[in-house]
Each structure stands twice: as C-alpha cells, then as structure tokens.
C-alpha cells in the first residue's frame, strides 16, 4: 500500500510556492528515497504509476512541479516560464530544497535523483552544483548537444527575447528547439509522435491540459543556459566521482540524438573521472520510456539498479 499527499514549499525565487508530491510505503520500512525531476511542459503527478511501483518495493518518492509547471504557477506569469532572472538556477535550487526537506523526514537512508528530459538536465546541474548530496542519479531521456549548437540556440533565443520578451512566445525559437524531433518519425500522426511509440500515451499527452503547449522564449533560453553548463568538462569534473550514475533512454529518442547524445554524455562522465557509470538504450522506444507499453521492463531495470546501490 502507498500513502500519497501533496504540499507546498517556498521557491528560491522568493515569490512562488512550489507544489510537491510524496508517495510513502505504508506497510514496510523505507529503505531508500527517490526524488523525481520532471521534464519540460509536464508535471510531477504524471509519474504516479512509477512512484507507486517504487513504493511497493520499499522506496519513498518525492517530486515537485517546477516553476511555471503543474501547480507551481508564478503569479502574473504564463505557463512554462521559470522567471525573468536566474530561472534555471531557481529551478535547480528548488530541487535541492525538496531534497533537503525530504532528508529531514527520512534520515539515514540512501537518496537518489531520477531526472527525465529537461529534468535530467536539471539533475545534472544539481549534482555539479551540490556534489555529494545524493547517493546516486538516474538520467532518463537525456542528451549532450555540441557547444556550437548551444551557442547558436542562445543567439536565436536572445534575438527573439528582444522581440517578444522572456515571457513571450516565438514559433521560430520553439521550432528550433523541438521542430526536428517529429520529422524523424514522418509521416506523422500527431505533432508529438516523438514523445512515445505508444499511440495511447501520445494521445493522453495531447489531451492533458498540463502537458505540451507553448513554451516561453525565456524558458528555452534558460534550458540552453543549463545545457551550456552541464556539457562543459570542467563542470562535469566537479561531481562526486564516487556517485553511481545510470543513463537510460529510448534508442529512438530524438532528445538523445537516437542514442548518440546519451553515449556522448556517458563518455564525458567517464572521461572526467566518474567511477560507476552505466548506460542502457531500449530498442524501439522513444522519449517517454516510463510510459511505453513495455514500461515495466524499464521499471524493473531502475529498481534493480537502485537496490544494487542501497
């Protein structure tokens, strides 16, 4: 059995309340904690099935909605927006604040991060900014774009910000960020075929009012800021080299360049001294491997890795 409840805590932006979720095993002791860090244009409660699976196996699970996502709405601001200044770092620090609060509730047990997509980039920023705070990290649906790609994206975003403001929307900027993903699966049934090989999951994503939608130029610029930070070798080298890391991704995930970006990230981790780095690509799966028809295989693989590192 699983006990579930929701609560709020203050964001590091000083003006927003962050919505958080907690799943706790009811009939067994907590042997570890997993903190889920969700992706762009979605929210933490989408991970409920995965969280309950982990709870059934003795793990407490927590997850927050990032600024401008889910129920963490910034006052007088649009959805999918981190804020006017230091948005990326506010989101990273909100992840750390949830970790700090959760450790107080569950002291003395191993603590893991699980970051998906943009959440994997936030998690990578966290383990660089706060080395030694977690026992291990699972990076799901991540990537590792080149410095040239990142800098080109920043120039484009800065140009569009001058036209529309950080809280504005630019079709040009969003197409640059996400437009190529669906082309890899043409002819397309929907604008989000790249999200999942499961048509049922894609349809559920499109029907969910808290998923998808227009992403502000400011958020796109913040993501590029984060990518620039996490892909520098001198920053990767700041991580706790003894911390185990698991990379998992669909082999057909365009965010990870069909596996190439995931392999590149894993190589960089190993090159800079990470001692326990593993990777698994799932043939035929796309971006949301936790929501594919074969999701239980992924669930079991993650659980096995967590248990191995308790």
mmCIF file of C-alpha atoms in Angstrom:
data_model
loop_
_atom_site.group_PDB
_atom_site.id
_atom_site.type_symbol
_atom_site.label_atom_id
_atom_site.label_comp_id
_atom_site.label_asym_id
_atom_site.label_seq_id
_atom_site.Cartn_x
_atom_site.Cartn_y
_atom_site.Cartn_z
ATOM 1 C CA UNK A 1 0.000 0.000 0.000
ATOM 2 C CA UNK A 2 1.049 3.585 -0.696
ATOM 3 C CA UNK A 3 0.272 6.760 1.195
ATOM 4 C CA UNK A 4 0.132 9.837 -1.019
ATOM 5 C CA UNK A 5 -0.132 13.505 -0.180
ATOM 6 C CA UNK A 6 0.641 16.931 -1.638
ATOM 7 C CA UNK A 7 2.099 20.063 -0.104
ATOM 8 C CA UNK A 8 3.800 23.369 -0.977
ATOM 9 C CA UNK A 9 7.135 24.954 -0.052
ATOM 10 C CA UNK A 10 8.711 28.320 -0.968
ATOM 11 C CA UNK A 11 10.678 28.611 -4.212
ATOM 12 C CA UNK A 12 14.136 30.123 -4.242
ATOM 13 C CA UNK A 13 12.673 32.851 -6.477
ATOM 14 C CA UNK A 14 11.248 34.378 -3.297
ATOM 15 C CA UNK A 15 7.691 34.758 -4.559
ATOM 16 C CA UNK A 16 6.303 31.410 -5.722
ATOM 17 C CA UNK A 17 5.056 28.391 -3.786
ATOM 18 C CA UNK A 18 6.307 25.105 -5.241
ATOM 19 C CA UNK A 19 3.871 22.201 -5.400
ATOM 20 C CA UNK A 20 5.278 18.858 -4.257
ATOM 21 C CA UNK A 21 4.081 15.250 -4.185
ATOM 22 C CA UNK A 22 5.090 12.465 -1.818
ATOM 23 C CA UNK A 23 4.455 8.727 -2.071
ATOM 24 C CA UNK A 24 5.375 6.661 1.005
ATOM 25 C CA UNK A 25 5.264 2.882 1.613
ATOM 26 C CA UNK A 26 2.511 2.190 4.144
ATOM 27 C CA UNK A 27 3.243 -1.338 5.346
ATOM 28 C CA UNK A 28 7.044 -1.579 5.187
ATOM 29 C CA UNK A 29 10.055 0.464 6.306
ATOM 30 C CA UNK A 30 11.542 2.990 3.891
ATOM 31 C CA UNK A 31 14.852 1.654 2.621
ATOM 32 C CA UNK A 32 15.597 4.499 0.212
ATOM 33 C CA UNK A 33 14.232 7.713 -1.284
ATOM 34 C CA UNK A 34 13.867 8.592 -4.964
ATOM 35 C CA UNK A 35 13.344 12.212 -5.981
ATOM 36 C CA UNK A 36 11.858 12.531 -9.469
ATOM 37 C CA UNK A 37 12.699 15.629 -11.521
ATOM 38 C CA UNK A 38 10.176 16.009 -14.358
ATOM 39 C CA UNK A 39 10.632 17.326 -17.892
ATOM 40 C CA UNK A 40 9.545 20.432 -19.773
ATOM 41 C CA UNK A 41 5.839 21.094 -20.318
ATOM 42 C CA UNK A 42 4.647 18.349 -17.971
ATOM 43 C CA UNK A 43 4.290 17.888 -14.185
ATOM 44 C CA UNK A 44 5.245 15.586 -11.327
ATOM 45 C CA UNK A 45 1.937 13.725 -10.860
ATOM 46 C CA UNK A 46 2.393 12.115 -14.294
ATOM 47 C CA UNK A 47 4.943 9.848 -12.579
ATOM 48 C CA UNK A 48 2.341 8.388 -10.215
ATOM 49 C CA UNK A 49 2.436 4.807 -11.628
ATOM 50 C CA UNK A 50 6.236 4.692 -11.453
ATOM 51 C CA UNK A 51 6.252 6.215 -7.965
ATOM 52 C CA UNK A 52 3.727 3.662 -6.693
ATOM 53 C CA UNK A 53 5.795 0.830 -8.183
ATOM 54 C CA UNK A 54 8.861 2.069 -6.289
ATOM 55 C CA UNK A 55 6.775 2.415 -3.112
ATOM 56 C CA UNK A 56 5.650 -1.181 -3.403
ATOM 57 C CA UNK A 57 9.330 -2.072 -3.283
ATOM 58 C CA UNK A 58 10.194 -0.006 -0.214
ATOM 59 C CA UNK A 59 11.141 3.395 -1.639
ATOM 60 C CA UNK A 60 9.630 6.722 -0.645
ATOM 61 C CA UNK A 61 9.243 9.020 -3.665
ATOM 62 C CA UNK A 62 9.026 12.803 -3.895
ATOM 63 C CA UNK A 63 8.653 15.123 -6.872
ATOM 64 C CA UNK A 64 7.957 18.816 -7.322
ATOM 65 C CA UNK A 65 6.348 20.787 -10.132
ATOM 66 C CA UNK A 66 8.963 23.184 -11.497
ATOM 67 C CA UNK A 67 8.295 26.898 -11.718
ATOM 68 C CA UNK A 68 5.582 27.576 -14.299
ATOM 69 C CA UNK A 69 4.555 23.912 -14.446
ATOM 70 C CA UNK A 70 1.730 21.912 -12.872
ATOM 71 C CA UNK A 71 0.541 23.693 -9.730
ATOM 72 C CA UNK A 72 3.713 25.780 -9.252
ATOM 73 C CA UNK A 73 2.274 28.777 -11.035
ATOM 74 C CA UNK A 74 4.223 32.053 -10.918
ATOM 75 C CA UNK A 75 1.883 34.953 -10.118
ATOM 76 C CA UNK A 76 1.031 37.110 -13.161
ATOM 77 C CA UNK A 77 3.207 34.975 -15.434
ATOM 78 C CA UNK A 78 2.491 32.466 -18.225
ATOM 79 C CA UNK A 79 2.843 28.711 -18.046
ATOM 80 C CA UNK A 80 6.159 27.095 -18.988
ATOM 81 C CA UNK A 81 8.201 30.016 -17.660
ATOM 82 C CA UNK A 82 10.921 29.967 -14.982
ATOM 83 C CA UNK A 83 11.021 33.715 -14.365
ATOM 84 C CA UNK A 84 12.767 36.855 -15.524
ATOM 85 C CA UNK A 85 16.166 36.304 -13.883
ATOM 86 C CA UNK A 86 18.203 33.192 -12.944
ATOM 87 C CA UNK A 87 15.300 30.913 -13.850
ATOM 88 C CA UNK A 88 17.410 27.799 -14.394
ATOM 89 C CA UNK A 89 19.148 28.161 -11.061
ATOM 90 C CA UNK A 90 15.903 28.815 -9.220
ATOM 91 C CA UNK A 91 14.612 25.503 -10.607
ATOM 92 C CA UNK A 92 17.823 23.700 -9.588
ATOM 93 C CA UNK A 93 17.698 25.201 -6.107
ATOM 94 C CA UNK A 94 14.028 24.199 -5.757
ATOM 95 C CA UNK A 95 15.105 20.610 -6.431
ATOM 96 C CA UNK A 96 17.750 20.941 -3.714
ATOM 97 C CA UNK A 97 15.265 22.455 -1.254
ATOM 98 C CA UNK A 98 12.917 19.497 -1.723
ATOM 99 C CA UNK A 99 15.863 17.146 -1.182
ATOM 100 C CA UNK A 100 16.849 18.962 1.997
ATOM 101 C CA UNK A 101 13.307 18.835 3.398
ATOM 102 C CA UNK A 102 12.871 15.175 2.468
ATOM 103 C CA UNK A 103 16.146 14.084 4.078
ATOM 104 C CA UNK A 104 14.860 15.523 7.347
ATOM 105 C CA UNK A 105 11.804 13.264 7.056
ATOM 106 C CA UNK A 106 13.790 10.159 6.059
ATOM 107 C CA UNK A 107 17.238 10.447 7.670
ATOM 108 C CA UNK A 108 19.899 7.810 7.269
ATOM 109 C CA UNK A 109 18.647 6.088 4.096
ATOM 110 C CA UNK A 110 20.164 6.262 0.584
ATOM 111 C CA UNK A 111 18.798 9.137 -1.513
ATOM 112 C CA UNK A 112 18.593 9.060 -5.324
ATOM 113 C CA UNK A 113 17.713 11.549 -8.052
ATOM 114 C CA UNK A 114 15.758 10.437 -11.115
ATOM 115 C CA UNK A 115 15.666 13.112 -13.806
ATOM 116 C CA UNK A 116 13.776 12.852 -17.088
ATOM 117 C CA UNK A 117 14.430 15.021 -20.177
ATOM 118 C CA UNK A 118 14.747 18.648 -19.004
ATOM 119 C CA UNK A 119 14.669 17.095 -15.535
ATOM 120 C CA UNK A 120 17.817 15.168 -16.434
ATOM 121 C CA UNK A 121 19.486 18.473 -17.314
ATOM 122 C CA UNK A 122 18.326 19.965 -14.003
ATOM 123 C CA UNK A 123 19.582 16.858 -12.196
ATOM 124 C CA UNK A 124 22.955 17.111 -13.899
ATOM 125 C CA UNK A 125 23.125 20.770 -12.872
ATOM 126 C CA UNK A 126 22.248 19.739 -9.315
ATOM 127 C CA UNK A 127 24.936 17.086 -8.956
ATOM 128 C CA UNK A 128 27.520 19.590 -10.223
ATOM 129 C CA UNK A 129 26.270 22.461 -8.030
ATOM 130 C CA UNK A 130 25.700 20.248 -4.974
ATOM 131 C CA UNK A 131 28.205 17.359 -5.171
ATOM 132 C CA UNK A 132 27.925 14.641 -2.552
ATOM 133 C CA UNK A 133 24.297 15.361 -1.645
ATOM 134 C CA UNK A 134 22.786 12.216 -3.229
ATOM 135 C CA UNK A 135 23.688 8.520 -3.238
ATOM 136 C CA UNK A 136 23.133 8.053 -6.973
ATOM 137 C CA UNK A 137 21.465 9.522 -10.032
ATOM 138 C CA UNK A 138 19.371 8.072 -12.878
ATOM 139 C CA UNK A 139 19.367 10.199 -16.040
ATOM 140 C CA UNK A 140 16.459 9.328 -18.332
ATOM 141 C CA UNK A 141 15.933 10.737 -21.823
ATOM 142 C CA UNK A 142 18.972 12.999 -21.612
ATOM 143 C CA UNK A 143 21.226 14.387 -24.338
ATOM 144 C CA UNK A 144 24.528 16.147 -24.902
ATOM 145 C CA UNK A 145 24.369 18.751 -27.723
ATOM 146 C CA UNK A 146 27.524 20.366 -29.049
ATOM 147 C CA UNK A 147 28.770 23.729 -27.836
ATOM 148 C CA UNK A 148 28.141 25.130 -31.328
ATOM 149 C CA UNK A 149 24.505 24.024 -31.232
ATOM 150 C CA UNK A 150 24.007 25.507 -27.774
ATOM 151 C CA UNK A 151 25.620 28.858 -28.613
ATOM 152 C CA UNK A 152 23.644 29.100 -31.851
ATOM 153 C CA UNK A 153 20.462 28.438 -29.909
ATOM 154 C CA UNK A 154 21.336 31.139 -27.387
ATOM 155 C CA UNK A 155 21.845 33.715 -30.153
ATOM 156 C CA UNK A 156 18.480 32.818 -31.660
ATOM 157 C CA UNK A 157 16.729 32.950 -28.283
ATOM 158 C CA UNK A 158 18.310 36.293 -27.377
ATOM 159 C CA UNK A 159 17.138 37.725 -30.695
ATOM 160 C CA UNK A 160 13.572 36.502 -30.106
ATOM 161 C CA UNK A 161 13.602 37.780 -26.497
ATOM 162 C CA UNK A 162 14.298 41.272 -27.819
ATOM 163 C CA UNK A 163 11.166 40.963 -29.959
ATOM 164 C CA UNK A 164 8.766 39.216 -27.579
ATOM 165 C CA UNK A 165 10.277 39.396 -24.081
ATOM 166 C CA UNK A 166 11.209 36.408 -21.933
ATOM 167 C CA UNK A 167 7.571 35.712 -21.101
ATOM 168 C CA UNK A 168 6.593 35.817 -24.767
ATOM 169 C CA UNK A 169 6.247 33.047 -27.326
ATOM 170 C CA UNK A 170 8.249 32.639 -30.524
ATOM 171 C CA UNK A 171 7.268 29.999 -33.068
ATOM 172 C CA UNK A 172 10.729 30.388 -34.599
ATOM 173 C CA UNK A 173 12.512 29.640 -31.322
ATOM 174 C CA UNK A 174 10.255 26.718 -30.430
ATOM 175 C CA UNK A 175 10.669 25.208 -33.874
ATOM 176 C CA UNK A 176 14.434 25.468 -33.478
ATOM 177 C CA UNK A 177 14.233 23.705 -30.107
ATOM 178 C CA UNK A 178 11.707 20.958 -30.866
ATOM 179 C CA UNK A 179 10.812 21.113 -34.567
ATOM 180 C CA UNK A 180 13.277 18.490 -35.742
ATOM 181 C CA UNK A 181 12.085 15.827 -33.302
ATOM 182 C CA UNK A 182 8.899 14.818 -35.080
ATOM 183 C CA UNK A 183 10.478 14.869 -38.544
ATOM 184 C CA UNK A 184 12.346 11.705 -37.655
ATOM 185 C CA UNK A 185 9.001 9.847 -37.485
ATOM 186 C CA UNK A 186 7.355 11.127 -40.678
ATOM 187 C CA UNK A 187 4.709 10.637 -41.918
ATOM 188 C CA UNK A 188 3.314 11.916 -38.619
ATOM 189 C CA UNK A 189 0.024 11.014 -36.988
ATOM 190 C CA UNK A 190 0.284 13.871 -34.437
ATOM 191 C CA UNK A 191 2.672 16.763 -33.635
ATOM 192 C CA UNK A 192 4.033 14.685 -30.727
ATOM 193 C CA UNK A 193 4.800 11.295 -32.277
ATOM 194 C CA UNK A 194 8.382 11.658 -30.996
ATOM 195 C CA UNK A 195 7.176 11.525 -27.383
ATOM 196 C CA UNK A 196 6.305 7.839 -27.438
ATOM 197 C CA UNK A 197 5.958 4.776 -29.621
ATOM 198 C CA UNK A 198 2.669 4.183 -27.787
ATOM 199 C CA UNK A 199 -0.181 5.954 -29.578
ATOM 200 C CA UNK A 200 -2.246 5.715 -26.383
ATOM 201 C CA UNK A 201 0.420 7.602 -24.453
ATOM 202 C CA UNK A 202 0.797 10.257 -27.160
ATOM 203 C CA UNK A 203 -2.967 10.832 -27.186
ATOM 204 C CA UNK A 204 -3.071 11.087 -23.379
ATOM 205 C CA UNK A 205 -0.224 13.610 -23.514
ATOM 206 C CA UNK A 206 -2.036 15.736 -26.090
ATOM 207 C CA UNK A 207 -5.317 15.615 -24.159
ATOM 208 C CA UNK A 208 -3.707 16.665 -20.866
ATOM 209 C CA UNK A 209 -4.102 20.435 -20.424
ATOM 210 C CA UNK A 210 -0.992 20.498 -18.202
ATOM 211 C CA UNK A 211 1.204 18.939 -20.903
ATOM 212 C CA UNK A 212 2.619 20.437 -24.068
ATOM 213 C CA UNK A 213 1.523 23.873 -25.183
ATOM 214 C CA UNK A 214 3.584 26.927 -25.997
ATOM 215 C CA UNK A 215 6.961 27.201 -24.268
ATOM 216 C CA UNK A 216 8.118 30.739 -23.476
ATOM 217 C CA UNK A 217 11.277 32.083 -25.084
ATOM 218 C CA UNK A 218 12.656 32.690 -21.607
ATOM 219 C CA UNK A 219 12.323 29.043 -20.647
ATOM 220 C CA UNK A 220 14.008 27.926 -23.870
ATOM 221 C CA UNK A 221 16.854 30.357 -23.110
ATOM 222 C CA UNK A 222 17.092 29.007 -19.548
ATOM 223 C CA UNK A 223 17.327 25.434 -20.818
ATOM 224 C CA UNK A 224 20.143 26.445 -23.158
ATOM 225 C CA UNK A 225 21.876 28.101 -20.198
ATOM 226 C CA UNK A 226 21.625 24.827 -18.316
ATOM 227 C CA UNK A 227 22.860 22.795 -21.278
ATOM 228 C CA UNK A 228 25.852 25.064 -21.661
ATOM 229 C CA UNK A 229 26.701 24.489 -18.002
ATOM 230 C CA UNK A 230 26.312 20.709 -17.857
ATOM 231 C CA UNK A 231 28.183 19.934 -21.078
ATOM 232 C CA UNK A 232 31.439 21.655 -20.056
ATOM 233 C CA UNK A 233 34.029 19.086 -18.987
ATOM 234 C CA UNK A 234 35.344 21.339 -16.215
ATOM 235 C CA UNK A 235 31.864 21.370 -14.664
ATOM 236 C CA UNK A 236 31.304 17.622 -15.077
ATOM 237 C CA UNK A 237 34.600 17.113 -13.235
ATOM 238 C CA UNK A 238 33.125 18.836 -10.146
ATOM 239 C CA UNK A 239 30.698 15.971 -9.494
ATOM 240 C CA UNK A 240 31.263 13.416 -6.735
ATOM 241 C CA UNK A 241 33.332 10.849 -8.630
ATOM 242 C CA UNK A 242 32.194 8.003 -6.365
ATOM 243 C CA UNK A 243 28.472 8.607 -7.073
ATOM 244 C CA UNK A 244 26.920 5.924 -9.306
ATOM 245 C CA UNK A 245 25.058 7.142 -12.402
ATOM 246 C CA UNK A 246 22.680 5.252 -14.684
ATOM 247 C CA UNK A 247 21.816 6.575 -18.159
ATOM 248 C CA UNK A 248 18.615 5.154 -19.678
ATOM 249 C CA UNK A 249 16.955 6.198 -22.913
ATOM 250 C CA UNK A 250 14.914 5.025 -25.834
ATOM 251 C CA UNK A 251 17.170 4.163 -28.759
ATOM 252 C CA UNK A 252 14.717 6.163 -30.908
ATOM 253 C CA UNK A 253 14.655 9.222 -28.650
ATOM 254 C CA UNK A 254 15.479 12.368 -30.678
ATOM 255 C CA UNK A 255 16.323 14.322 -27.500
ATOM 256 C CA UNK A 256 19.313 11.998 -27.131
ATOM 257 C CA UNK A 257 20.026 12.066 -30.890
ATOM 258 C CA UNK A 258 18.815 8.481 -31.247
ATOM 259 C CA UNK A 259 21.240 7.289 -28.573
ATOM 260 C CA UNK A 260 24.316 9.162 -29.810
ATOM 261 C CA UNK A 261 23.872 12.047 -27.370
ATOM 262 C CA UNK A 262 23.357 9.643 -24.463
ATOM 263 C CA UNK A 263 26.520 7.747 -25.367
ATOM 264 C CA UNK A 264 28.405 11.057 -25.615
ATOM 265 C CA UNK A 265 27.217 12.163 -22.168
ATOM 266 C CA UNK A 266 28.186 8.811 -20.662
ATOM 267 C CA UNK A 267 31.655 9.017 -22.248
ATOM 268 C CA UNK A 268 32.140 12.522 -20.854
ATOM 269 C CA UNK A 269 31.201 11.358 -17.352
ATOM 270 C CA UNK A 270 33.703 8.515 -17.526
ATOM 271 C CA UNK A 271 36.407 10.715 -19.042
ATOM 272 C CA UNK A 272 36.159 13.214 -16.201
ATOM 273 C CA UNK A 273 36.539 10.546 -13.536
ATOM 274 C CA UNK A 274 33.102 9.114 -12.720
ATOM 275 C CA UNK A 275 33.852 5.599 -11.452
ATOM 276 C CA UNK A 276 30.442 3.883 -11.688
ATOM 277 C CA UNK A 277 28.614 4.934 -14.852
ATOM 278 C CA UNK A 278 26.259 2.591 -16.705
ATOM 279 C CA UNK A 279 24.059 3.057 -19.749
ATOM 280 C CA UNK A 280 21.137 1.213 -21.325
ATOM 281 C CA UNK A 281 19.327 2.074 -24.565
ATOM 282 C CA UNK A 282 15.934 0.458 -25.217
ATOM 283 C CA UNK A 283 15.432 -0.582 -28.859
ATOM 284 C CA UNK A 284 12.282 0.795 -30.497
ATOM 285 C CA UNK A 285 11.400 3.146 -27.621
ATOM 286 C CA UNK A 286 11.226 6.919 -27.956
ATOM 287 C CA UNK A 287 11.325 9.713 -25.370
ATOM 288 C CA UNK A 288 8.982 8.694 -22.542
ATOM 289 C CA UNK A 289 10.265 5.212 -21.776
ATOM 290 C CA UNK A 290 8.378 5.188 -18.450
ATOM 291 C CA UNK A 291 5.101 5.404 -20.400
ATOM 292 C CA UNK A 292 5.702 2.949 -23.227
ATOM 293 C CA UNK A 293 3.824 -0.349 -23.438
ATOM 294 C CA UNK A 294 6.963 -2.108 -22.168
ATOM 295 C CA UNK A 295 7.365 0.299 -19.235
ATOM 296 C CA UNK A 296 7.513 -2.498 -16.637
ATOM 297 C CA UNK A 297 10.816 -3.626 -18.130
ATOM 298 C CA UNK A 298 12.206 -0.126 -17.515
ATOM 299 C CA UNK A 299 10.672 -0.014 -14.018
ATOM 300 C CA UNK A 300 12.373 -3.301 -13.109
ATOM 301 C CA UNK A 301 15.725 -2.214 -14.523
ATOM 302 C CA UNK A 302 15.659 1.002 -12.482
ATOM 303 C CA UNK A 303 14.596 -0.870 -9.355
ATOM 304 C CA UNK A 304 17.397 -3.413 -9.796
ATOM 305 C CA UNK A 305 19.936 -0.590 -10.158
ATOM 306 C CA UNK A 306 18.587 1.204 -7.068
ATOM 307 C CA UNK A 307 18.704 -1.986 -4.996
ATOM 308 C CA UNK A 308 22.251 -2.660 -6.146
ATOM 309 C CA UNK A 309 23.299 0.746 -4.777
ATOM 310 C CA UNK A 310 21.468 0.714 -1.455
#
